[in-house]
PDB file of C-alpha atoms in Angstrom:
ATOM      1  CA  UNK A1071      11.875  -5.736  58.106  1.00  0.00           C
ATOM      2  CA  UNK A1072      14.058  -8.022  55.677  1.00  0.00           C
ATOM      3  CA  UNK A1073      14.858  -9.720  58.874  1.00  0.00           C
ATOM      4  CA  UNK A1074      11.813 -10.723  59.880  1.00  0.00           C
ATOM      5  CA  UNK A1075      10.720 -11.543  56.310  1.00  0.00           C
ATOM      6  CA  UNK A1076      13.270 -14.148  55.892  1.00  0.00           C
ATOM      7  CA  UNK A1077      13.126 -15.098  59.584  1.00  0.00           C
ATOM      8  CA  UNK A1078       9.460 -16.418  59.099  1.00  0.00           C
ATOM      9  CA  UNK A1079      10.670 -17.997  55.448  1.00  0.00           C
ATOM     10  CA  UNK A1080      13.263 -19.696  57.499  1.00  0.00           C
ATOM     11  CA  UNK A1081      11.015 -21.075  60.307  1.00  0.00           C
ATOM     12  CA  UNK A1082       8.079 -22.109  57.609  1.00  0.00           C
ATOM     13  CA  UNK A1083      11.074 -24.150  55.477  1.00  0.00           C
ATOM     14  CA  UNK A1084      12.043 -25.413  58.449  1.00  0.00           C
ATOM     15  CA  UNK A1085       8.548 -26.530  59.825  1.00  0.00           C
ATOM     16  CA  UNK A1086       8.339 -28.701  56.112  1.00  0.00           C
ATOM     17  CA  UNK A1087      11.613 -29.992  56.587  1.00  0.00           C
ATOM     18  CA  UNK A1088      10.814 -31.677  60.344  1.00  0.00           C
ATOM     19  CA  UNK A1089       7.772 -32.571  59.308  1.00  0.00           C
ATOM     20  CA  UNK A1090       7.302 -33.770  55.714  1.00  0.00           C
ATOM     21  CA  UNK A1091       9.423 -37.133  56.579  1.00  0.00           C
ATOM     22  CA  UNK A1092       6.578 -38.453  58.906  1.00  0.00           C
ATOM     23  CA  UNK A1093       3.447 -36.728  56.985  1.00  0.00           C
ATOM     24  CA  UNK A1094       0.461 -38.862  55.755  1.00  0.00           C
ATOM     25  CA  UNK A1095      -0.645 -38.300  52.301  1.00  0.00           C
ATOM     26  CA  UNK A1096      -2.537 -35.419  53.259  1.00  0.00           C
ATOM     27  CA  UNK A1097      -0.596 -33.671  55.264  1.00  0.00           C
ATOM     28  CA  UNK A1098       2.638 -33.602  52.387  1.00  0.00           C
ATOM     29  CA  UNK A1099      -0.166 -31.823  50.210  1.00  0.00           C
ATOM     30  CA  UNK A1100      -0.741 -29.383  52.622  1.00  0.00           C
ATOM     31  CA  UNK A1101       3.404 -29.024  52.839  1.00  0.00           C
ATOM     32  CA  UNK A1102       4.175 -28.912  49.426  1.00  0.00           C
ATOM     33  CA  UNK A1103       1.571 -26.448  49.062  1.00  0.00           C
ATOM     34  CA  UNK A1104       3.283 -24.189  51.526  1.00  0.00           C
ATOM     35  CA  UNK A1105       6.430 -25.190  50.113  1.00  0.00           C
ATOM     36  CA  UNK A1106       5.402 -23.964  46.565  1.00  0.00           C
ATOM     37  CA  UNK A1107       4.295 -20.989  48.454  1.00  0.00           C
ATOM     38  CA  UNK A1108       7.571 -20.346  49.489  1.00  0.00           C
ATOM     39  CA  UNK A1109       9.329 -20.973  46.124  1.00  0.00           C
ATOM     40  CA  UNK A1110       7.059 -18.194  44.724  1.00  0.00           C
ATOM     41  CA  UNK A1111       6.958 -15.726  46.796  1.00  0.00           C
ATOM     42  CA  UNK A1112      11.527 -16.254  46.633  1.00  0.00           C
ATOM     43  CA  UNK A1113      11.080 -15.904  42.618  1.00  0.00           C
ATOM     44  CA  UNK A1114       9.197 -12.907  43.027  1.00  0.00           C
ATOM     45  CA  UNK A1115      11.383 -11.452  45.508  1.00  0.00           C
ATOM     46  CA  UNK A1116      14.428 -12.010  42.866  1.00  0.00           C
ATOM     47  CA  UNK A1117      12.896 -10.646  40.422  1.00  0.00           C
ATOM     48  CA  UNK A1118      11.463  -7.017  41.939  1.00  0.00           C
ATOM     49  CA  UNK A1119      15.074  -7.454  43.514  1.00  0.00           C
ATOM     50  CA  UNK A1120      16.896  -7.771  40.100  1.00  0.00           C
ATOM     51  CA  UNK A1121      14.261  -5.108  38.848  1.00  0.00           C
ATOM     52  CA  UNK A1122      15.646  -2.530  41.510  1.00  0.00           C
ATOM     53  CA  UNK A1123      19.432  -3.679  41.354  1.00  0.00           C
ATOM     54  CA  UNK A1124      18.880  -2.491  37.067  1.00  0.00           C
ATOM     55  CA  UNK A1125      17.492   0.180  38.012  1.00  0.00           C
ATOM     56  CA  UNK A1126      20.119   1.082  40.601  1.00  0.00           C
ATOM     57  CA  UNK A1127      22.487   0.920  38.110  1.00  0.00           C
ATOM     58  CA  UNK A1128      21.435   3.045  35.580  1.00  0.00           C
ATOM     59  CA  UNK A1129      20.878   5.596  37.998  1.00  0.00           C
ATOM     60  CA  UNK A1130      24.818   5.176  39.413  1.00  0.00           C
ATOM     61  CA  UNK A1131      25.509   5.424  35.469  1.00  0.00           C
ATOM     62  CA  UNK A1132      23.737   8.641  34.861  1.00  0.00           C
ATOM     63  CA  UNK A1133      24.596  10.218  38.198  1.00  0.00           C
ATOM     64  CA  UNK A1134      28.285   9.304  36.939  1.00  0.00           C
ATOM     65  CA  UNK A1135      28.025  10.937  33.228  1.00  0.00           C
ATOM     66  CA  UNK A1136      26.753  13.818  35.204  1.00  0.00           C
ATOM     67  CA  UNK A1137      29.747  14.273  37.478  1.00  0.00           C
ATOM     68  CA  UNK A1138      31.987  13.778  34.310  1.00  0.00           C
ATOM     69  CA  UNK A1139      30.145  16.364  32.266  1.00  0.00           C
ATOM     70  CA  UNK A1140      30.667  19.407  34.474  1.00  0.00           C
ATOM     71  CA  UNK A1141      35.034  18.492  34.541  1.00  0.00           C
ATOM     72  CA  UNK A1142      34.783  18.060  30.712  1.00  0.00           C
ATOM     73  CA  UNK A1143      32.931  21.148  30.116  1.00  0.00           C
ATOM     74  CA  UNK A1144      35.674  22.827  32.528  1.00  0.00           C
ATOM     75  CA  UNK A1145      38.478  21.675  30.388  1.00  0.00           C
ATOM     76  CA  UNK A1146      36.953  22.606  26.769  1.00  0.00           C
ATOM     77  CA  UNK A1147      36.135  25.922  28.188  1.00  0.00           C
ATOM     78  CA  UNK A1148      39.540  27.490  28.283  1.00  0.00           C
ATOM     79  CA  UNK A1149      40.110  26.493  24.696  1.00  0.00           C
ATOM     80  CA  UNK A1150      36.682  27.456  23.925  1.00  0.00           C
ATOM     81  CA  UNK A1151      37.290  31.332  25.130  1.00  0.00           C
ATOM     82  CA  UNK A1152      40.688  30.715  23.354  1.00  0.00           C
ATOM     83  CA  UNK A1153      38.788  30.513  19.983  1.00  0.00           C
ATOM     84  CA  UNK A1154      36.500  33.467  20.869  1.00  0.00           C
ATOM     85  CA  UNK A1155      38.992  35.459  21.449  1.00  0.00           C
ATOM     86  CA  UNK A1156      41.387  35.078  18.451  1.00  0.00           C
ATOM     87  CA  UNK A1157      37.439  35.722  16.367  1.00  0.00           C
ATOM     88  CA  UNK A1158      37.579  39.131  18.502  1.00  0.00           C
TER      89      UNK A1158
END
């Protein structure tokens, strides 16, 4: 699916490119419309992109903290039943 997104982003750039040399007045609106088009629709992508890469990352954080957690709590316990039984 990314593929084919950028594959048509790729072929409409290119389309501009060949042809905005030799455009008439016109026709360069027309391509620097679709060009804008294109710069848009990139900034968005970065963006929602960025978004999910942040969001990615606090997830890898948390999912971290929680594989810590269980080897801490494994390590205080024997010191923990330690102190429970010297209260015995």
């Amino acid at each position: 699916m990314i593929k084919q997104v950028f594959g048509t982003l790729h072929e409409t750039l290119d389309e501009i490119m060949i042809h905005y040399p030799h455009a008439n007045a016109e026709q360069k609106k027309q391509l620097d419309e679709k060009l804008a088009f294109l710069k848009e629709f990139s900034d968005c992508f970065i963006e929602h992109w960025l978004q999910f890469e942040e969001k990615m990352a606090d997830f890898r954080e948390l999912q971290s903290a929680q594989l810590q957690a269980p080897a801490m709590t494994a390590a205080t316990a024997p010191s923990e039943e330690l102190a429970s039984l010297q209260e015995a």
